[in-house]
CSV table of C-alpha atoms in Angstrom, one decimal:
chain,number,residue,atom,x,y,z
A,1,MET,CA,5.0,8.9,-9.4
A,2,SER,CA,6.8,6.5,-7.3
A,3,THR,CA,7.1,6.8,-3.5
A,4,GLU,CA,10.9,7.6,-3.7
A,5,ALA,CA,10.6,10.2,-6.5
A,6,ALA,CA,7.7,11.8,-4.4
A,7,SER,CA,9.9,11.9,-1.3
A,8,VAL,CA,12.6,13.6,-3.2
A,9,VAL,CA,10.1,16.0,-4.7
A,10,LEU,CA,8.8,16.8,-1.0
A,11,SER,CA,12.2,17.4,0.3
A,12,ARG,CA,12.9,19.9,-2.4
A,13,LYS,CA,9.6,21.7,-1.8
A,14,LEU,CA,10.3,22.0,1.9
A,15,GLU,CA,13.8,23.2,1.5
A,16,ASP,CA,12.9,25.5,-1.3
A,17,GLY,CA,10.4,27.2,0.6
A,18,SER,CA,7.3,26.3,-1.4
A,19,THR,CA,4.1,27.6,0.0
A,20,ASP,CA,2.0,25.1,2.3
A,21,GLY,CA,-0.6,24.9,-0.4
A,22,GLU,CA,1.8,23.3,-2.8
A,23,VAL,CA,3.2,20.9,-0.3
A,24,LEU,CA,-0.3,19.9,0.7
A,25,GLU,CA,-1.2,19.3,-2.8
A,26,LEU,CA,1.8,17.2,-3.4
A,27,LEU,CA,1.0,15.0,-0.3
A,28,ARG,CA,-2.6,14.7,-1.5
A,29,LEU,CA,-1.8,13.5,-5.0
A,30,ALA,CA,1.4,11.6,-4.3
A,31,PRO,CA,1.8,8.1,-2.6
A,32,LEU,CA,3.1,9.6,0.5
A,33,ARG,CA,1.8,9.5,4.1
A,34,ARG,CA,3.5,12.3,6.1
A,35,PRO,CA,0.8,13.4,8.7
A,36,GLU,CA,3.3,15.4,10.7
A,37,VAL,CA,3.9,17.6,7.6
A,38,VAL,CA,0.2,18.2,7.1
A,39,LEU,CA,-0.4,19.0,10.7
A,40,SER,CA,2.6,21.5,10.7
A,41,MET,CA,0.6,23.4,8.3
A,42,ARG,CA,-2.3,24.3,10.3
A,43,LYS,CA,-2.6,27.8,8.9
A,44,GLU,CA,-3.1,26.6,5.4
A,45,TRP,CA,-6.1,24.4,6.3
A,46,ARG,CA,-7.5,26.4,9.0
A,47,GLY,CA,-7.4,29.7,7.0
A,48,ARG,CA,-10.7,31.4,6.1
A,49,ARG,CA,-9.8,33.1,2.9
A,50,ASP,CA,-10.7,30.3,0.5
A,51,ARG,CA,-13.5,28.3,2.3
A,52,GLN,CA,-15.8,28.9,-0.7
A,53,LYS,CA,-13.3,26.8,-2.8
A,54,LEU,CA,-13.5,23.1,-3.2
A,55,ARG,CA,-9.8,22.7,-2.8
A,56,PHE,CA,-10.0,24.1,0.7
A,57,TRP,CA,-12.2,21.2,1.6
A,58,ASP,CA,-10.0,18.6,0.2
A,59,LYS,CA,-7.2,20.1,2.3
A,60,LEU,CA,-9.5,19.8,5.3
A,61,GLU,CA,-10.4,16.2,4.7
A,62,GLN,CA,-6.6,15.6,4.2
A,63,ALA,CA,-5.9,17.2,7.5
A,64,ALA,CA,-8.6,15.2,9.2
A,65,PHE,CA,-6.9,12.0,8.1
A,66,ALA,CA,-3.3,13.3,9.2
A,67,ALA,CA,-4.9,14.2,12.6
A,68,LEU,CA,-6.2,10.6,12.9
A,69,ASP,CA,-2.7,9.2,12.0
A,70,ARG,CA,-1.3,11.3,14.7
A,71,ALA,CA,-4.1,10.9,17.3
A,72,SER,CA,-4.7,14.7,17.2
A,73,PHE,CA,-8.2,14.3,18.0
A,74,ASP,CA,-8.9,18.1,18.7
A,75,ASP,CA,-7.8,18.9,15.1
A,76,MET,CA,-9.7,15.8,13.7
A,77,ASP,CA,-12.8,17.1,15.7
A,78,TRP,CA,-12.5,20.7,14.4
A,79,ALA,CA,-12.2,19.6,10.8
A,80,ALA,CA,-15.3,17.3,11.2
A,81,ARG,CA,-17.4,20.1,12.6
A,82,MET,CA,-16.3,22.5,9.7
A,83,ILE,CA,-17.3,20.0,7.1
A,84,PHE,CA,-20.7,19.2,8.9
A,85,SER,CA,-21.4,22.9,9.1
A,86,THR,CA,-21.0,23.4,5.5
A,87,PHE,CA,-22.1,20.0,3.9
A,88,GLY,CA,-24.2,18.3,6.7
A,89,SER,CA,-24.0,14.6,7.0
A,90,SER,CA,-22.5,12.7,4.1
A,91,TRP,CA,-20.6,9.5,3.7
A,92,ARG,CA,-17.1,11.1,3.7
A,93,LEU,CA,-17.8,12.6,7.0
A,94,ASN,CA,-19.3,9.5,8.4
A,95,ARG,CA,-16.2,7.5,7.4
A,96,LEU,CA,-14.2,10.0,9.3
A,97,ILE,CA,-16.3,9.5,12.3
A,98,GLY,CA,-16.0,5.7,12.0
A,99,MET,CA,-12.2,5.8,11.7
A,100,LYS,CA,-12.0,8.0,14.7
A,101,ARG,CA,-14.0,5.4,16.6
A,102,GLU,CA,-11.5,2.8,15.3
A,103,ALA,CA,-8.5,5.0,16.6
A,104,ILE,CA,-10.1,5.3,20.1
A,105,GLY,CA,-10.7,1.7,20.3
A,106,ASP,CA,-14.4,1.7,20.0
A,107,ILE,CA,-14.5,-1.1,17.4
A,108,GLU,CA,-18.2,-2.0,17.8
A,109,GLU,CA,-19.4,1.6,17.4
A,110,SER,CA,-17.2,2.1,14.3
A,111,MET,CA,-19.0,-1.0,12.8
A,112,VAL,CA,-22.2,0.5,13.6
A,113,VAL,CA,-21.3,3.6,11.7
A,114,TYR,CA,-20.1,1.5,8.7
A,115,GLU,CA,-23.4,-0.5,8.8
A,116,ASN,CA,-25.5,2.7,8.8
A,117,MET,CA,-23.5,3.9,5.7
A,118,LEU,CA,-24.3,0.5,3.9
A,119,GLU,CA,-28.0,0.9,4.8
A,120,LYS,CA,-28.1,4.0,2.7
A,121,ASP,CA,-25.8,2.7,0.0
A,122,PRO,CA,-25.2,-1.2,0.1
A,123,ASN,CA,-22.3,-0.7,-2.3
A,124,ASN,CA,-20.5,2.0,-0.5
A,125,ARG,CA,-16.8,1.3,-1.4
A,126,ALA,CA,-15.3,3.2,1.6
A,127,ALA,CA,-17.7,1.5,4.3
A,128,LEU,CA,-17.1,-2.0,2.8
A,129,LYS,CA,-13.3,-1.5,3.0
A,130,ARG,CA,-13.4,-0.1,6.4
A,131,GLN,CA,-15.2,-3.1,7.7
A,132,VAL,CA,-12.5,-5.4,6.4
A,133,THR,CA,-10.0,-3.3,8.2
A,134,VAL,CA,-12.0,-3.4,11.5
A,135,LEU,CA,-12.3,-7.2,11.3
A,136,ARG,CA,-8.9,-7.9,10.3
A,137,THR,CA,-7.4,-5.5,13.2
A,138,SER,CA,-9.8,-7.3,15.6
A,139,GLY,CA,-8.3,-10.8,14.6
A,140,LYS,CA,-11.4,-12.0,12.8
A,141,LEU,CA,-9.4,-13.0,9.8
A,142,SER,CA,-12.1,-15.3,8.3
A,143,GLU,CA,-14.7,-12.7,8.5
A,144,ALA,CA,-12.5,-10.3,6.9
A,145,THR,CA,-11.6,-12.7,4.1
A,146,ALA,CA,-15.5,-13.3,3.6
A,147,HIS,CA,-16.1,-9.5,3.5
A,148,LEU,CA,-13.4,-8.7,1.1
A,149,CYS,CA,-14.5,-11.6,-1.2
A,150,TRP,CA,-17.9,-10.0,-1.2
A,151,TYR,CA,-16.3,-6.4,-1.9
A,152,LEU,CA,-14.4,-7.9,-4.9
A,153,LYS,CA,-17.5,-9.3,-6.5
A,154,ILE,CA,-18.8,-5.6,-6.8
A,155,TYR,CA,-15.3,-4.0,-7.4
A,156,LEU,CA,-13.5,-6.4,-9.3
A,157,SER,CA,-10.7,-4.0,-10.7
A,158,ASP,CA,-9.5,-3.0,-7.1
A,159,VAL,CA,-5.9,-4.0,-7.3
A,160,ASP,CA,-5.2,-2.9,-3.5
A,161,ALA,CA,-8.1,-5.1,-2.4
A,162,TRP,CA,-6.8,-8.1,-4.4
A,163,CYS,CA,-3.5,-7.6,-2.6
A,164,GLU,CA,-5.1,-7.3,0.7
A,165,LEU,CA,-7.1,-10.6,0.2
A,166,ALA,CA,-3.8,-12.3,-0.9
A,167,ASP,CA,-2.2,-11.1,2.2
A,168,LEU,CA,-5.2,-12.7,4.3
A,169,TYR,CA,-4.8,-15.9,2.4
A,170,ILE,CA,-0.9,-15.9,3.1
A,171,SER,CA,-1.8,-15.4,6.8
A,172,ALA,CA,-3.9,-18.6,6.9
A,173,GLY,CA,-1.3,-20.6,4.7
A,174,SER,CA,-3.7,-20.7,1.7
A,175,TYR,CA,-1.1,-20.1,-1.0
A,176,PRO,CA,-2.8,-21.2,-4.2
A,177,GLN,CA,-5.7,-18.8,-3.2
A,178,ALA,CA,-3.1,-16.1,-2.7
A,179,ILE,CA,-1.5,-16.8,-6.1
A,180,TYR,CA,-4.9,-16.6,-7.7
A,181,CYS,CA,-5.4,-13.0,-6.1
A,182,TYR,CA,-2.1,-11.8,-7.4
A,183,ASN,CA,-2.8,-13.0,-10.8
A,184,GLU,CA,-6.1,-11.2,-10.7
A,185,ALA,CA,-4.3,-8.0,-9.8
A,186,LEU,CA,-1.9,-8.4,-12.6
A,187,LEU,CA,-4.7,-8.5,-15.1
A,188,TYR,CA,-5.2,-4.7,-14.3
A,189,GLU,CA,-1.4,-3.7,-13.7
A,190,LYS,CA,0.7,-5.8,-15.9
A,191,SER,CA,3.5,-3.6,-15.3
A,192,ASN,CA,3.5,-3.6,-11.4
A,193,TRP,CA,7.0,-5.0,-10.6
A,194,ALA,CA,5.8,-5.5,-6.9
A,195,LEU,CA,3.2,-7.9,-7.8
A,196,TYR,CA,5.8,-10.2,-9.6
A,197,LEU,CA,7.8,-9.8,-6.5
A,198,ARG,CA,5.2,-11.1,-4.1
A,199,LEU,CA,4.4,-14.1,-6.6
A,200,GLY,CA,8.0,-14.9,-6.5
A,201,ASP,CA,8.0,-15.0,-2.7
A,202,ILE,CA,4.9,-17.3,-2.5
A,203,TYR,CA,6.4,-19.7,-5.0
A,204,TYR,CA,9.8,-19.7,-3.2
A,205,THR,CA,8.0,-20.3,-0.1
A,206,LEU,CA,6.5,-23.6,-1.6
A,207,ALA,CA,10.1,-24.8,-2.2
A,208,ASP,CA,9.7,-27.8,-4.7
A,209,GLU,CA,11.7,-27.7,-7.8
A,210,SER,CA,8.7,-26.5,-10.2
A,211,SER,CA,7.7,-23.8,-7.7
A,212,MET,CA,11.3,-22.6,-7.4
A,213,LEU,CA,11.5,-22.3,-11.4
A,214,THR,CA,8.5,-20.2,-11.4
A,215,ALA,CA,9.8,-18.1,-8.4
A,216,ARG,CA,13.0,-17.6,-10.4
A,217,HIS,CA,10.8,-16.4,-13.3
A,218,TYR,CA,8.7,-13.9,-11.3
A,219,TYR,CA,11.9,-12.3,-9.6
A,220,SER,CA,13.5,-11.9,-13.0
A,221,LYS,CA,10.3,-10.4,-14.4
A,222,SER,CA,10.2,-8.0,-11.3
A,223,LEU,CA,13.8,-7.0,-11.9
A,224,THR,CA,13.3,-6.4,-15.5
A,225,LEU,CA,10.5,-3.8,-14.6
A,226,ASN,CA,12.6,-2.4,-11.8
A,227,SER,CA,16.2,-3.0,-11.4
A,228,LYS,CA,17.2,0.1,-9.6
A,229,HIS,CA,15.3,-0.2,-6.3
A,230,ASN,CA,14.6,-3.9,-6.0
A,231,VAL,CA,17.1,-5.6,-3.7
A,232,ARG,CA,14.6,-7.8,-2.5
A,233,ALA,CA,14.0,-9.4,-6.0
A,234,MET,CA,17.8,-9.8,-6.4
A,235,TYR,CA,18.0,-11.7,-3.2
A,236,GLY,CA,14.9,-13.8,-4.3
A,237,LEU,CA,16.6,-14.4,-7.8
A,238,LEU,CA,19.9,-15.3,-6.0
A,239,LEU,CA,18.4,-17.8,-3.6
A,240,SER,CA,16.1,-19.5,-6.0
A,241,SER,CA,19.0,-19.9,-8.4
A,242,GLN,CA,21.1,-21.4,-5.8
A,243,ALA,CA,18.3,-23.6,-4.7
A,244,LEU,CA,18.0,-25.0,-8.2
A,245,GLU,CA,21.7,-25.9,-8.3
A,246,SER,CA,21.1,-28.7,-5.8
A,247,GLY,CA,18.7,-30.4,-8.1
A,248,PRO,CA,18.6,-31.8,-11.6
A,249,ARG,CA,19.2,-28.3,-13.0
A,250,ALA,CA,22.6,-27.9,-11.3
A,251,GLN,CA,24.4,-27.7,-14.7
A,252,GLU,CA,21.9,-25.7,-16.6
A,253,LEU,CA,23.6,-22.8,-18.2
A,254,LYS,CA,20.7,-20.2,-17.8
A,255,ASN,CA,20.5,-20.8,-14.0
A,256,LYS,CA,24.4,-20.3,-13.8
A,257,ASN,CA,24.0,-17.1,-15.8
A,258,LEU,CA,21.2,-15.6,-13.8
A,259,LYS,CA,23.1,-16.4,-10.5
A,260,ASN,CA,26.4,-14.9,-11.7
A,261,TRP,CA,24.6,-11.8,-12.9
A,262,VAL,CA,22.6,-11.2,-9.7
A,263,GLN,CA,25.7,-11.9,-7.5
A,264,GLU,CA,27.5,-9.1,-9.5
A,265,ALA,CA,24.5,-6.8,-9.1
A,266,LEU,CA,24.1,-7.3,-5.5
A,267,LYS,CA,27.9,-6.6,-5.0
A,268,THR,CA,27.4,-3.3,-6.8
A,269,VAL,CA,24.5,-2.3,-4.6
A,270,TYR,CA,26.3,-3.1,-1.4
A,271,LYS,CA,29.7,-1.5,-2.5
A,272,ASP,CA,27.7,1.7,-3.3
A,273,LYS,CA,25.2,1.8,-0.3
A,274,CYS,CA,26.6,-0.3,2.6
A,275,PRO,CA,30.3,-1.5,1.8
A,276,SER,CA,30.8,-2.7,5.2
A,277,LYS,CA,28.1,-5.3,5.1
A,278,LEU,CA,29.4,-6.7,1.7
A,279,SER,CA,30.5,-9.9,3.7
A,280,LEU,CA,27.0,-10.8,4.6
A,281,LEU,CA,25.9,-11.5,1.1
A,282,PRO,CA,24.9,-15.2,0.6
A,283,LEU,CA,27.4,-15.6,-2.3
A,284,GLN,CA,28.8,-18.9,-3.6
């Protein structure tokens, strides 16, 4: 389920008076981050009626993450105490503790928590990824990059991690390495339109004719996979096509056709969504 579709379903559930449990289940499974909604349903995850069921503990962990997002540390501490009283110390609880340390700015202590987790399990996925987050937040980008490279030697198929590593390389201006990362991600998600879009952006940044051709290709592929909610790829296709007009490919029929098509597509979107800004389109 896409983020847009999940948002629509959530709105309907809230309007239709669905139970708190149904809403929490949707938020747990869908790609949505709505901590204010989770915390507004305290009765559901603070209730005592189903504490013997695993679903209750999933909701409680969900509530703890939402509390961290909203800096509601009393709720987070309550959830952590409940988890500890039933399950004792665990990597999931320690992850919450480490994330609270991050939230209050105690970066060094959070790293100690994650190091302790890794002493017990050197391949602990959660601890390794949290370390990368802490290092990046602290501005230690080279260390974060090294940690993430190590992580990907263990968890090669983690698409989100490849994208994170690509973003780190882009921050450092290392575009060839970023391209490599996105291509690795595409090995596992060949139909992910956003990956093609990001590759298009990188090649467009490189700006030479060969890179602009490649950018045009990736923007086109992204639009093939998602033409309804992909204005950024439309802009990319338009600008790359316009850039190619100033070189040897000025008379290329394919480039002209692509430019004309995407101009009309953008006009349609703007007329439907924001007609007052139609004049801002970079049309030629």
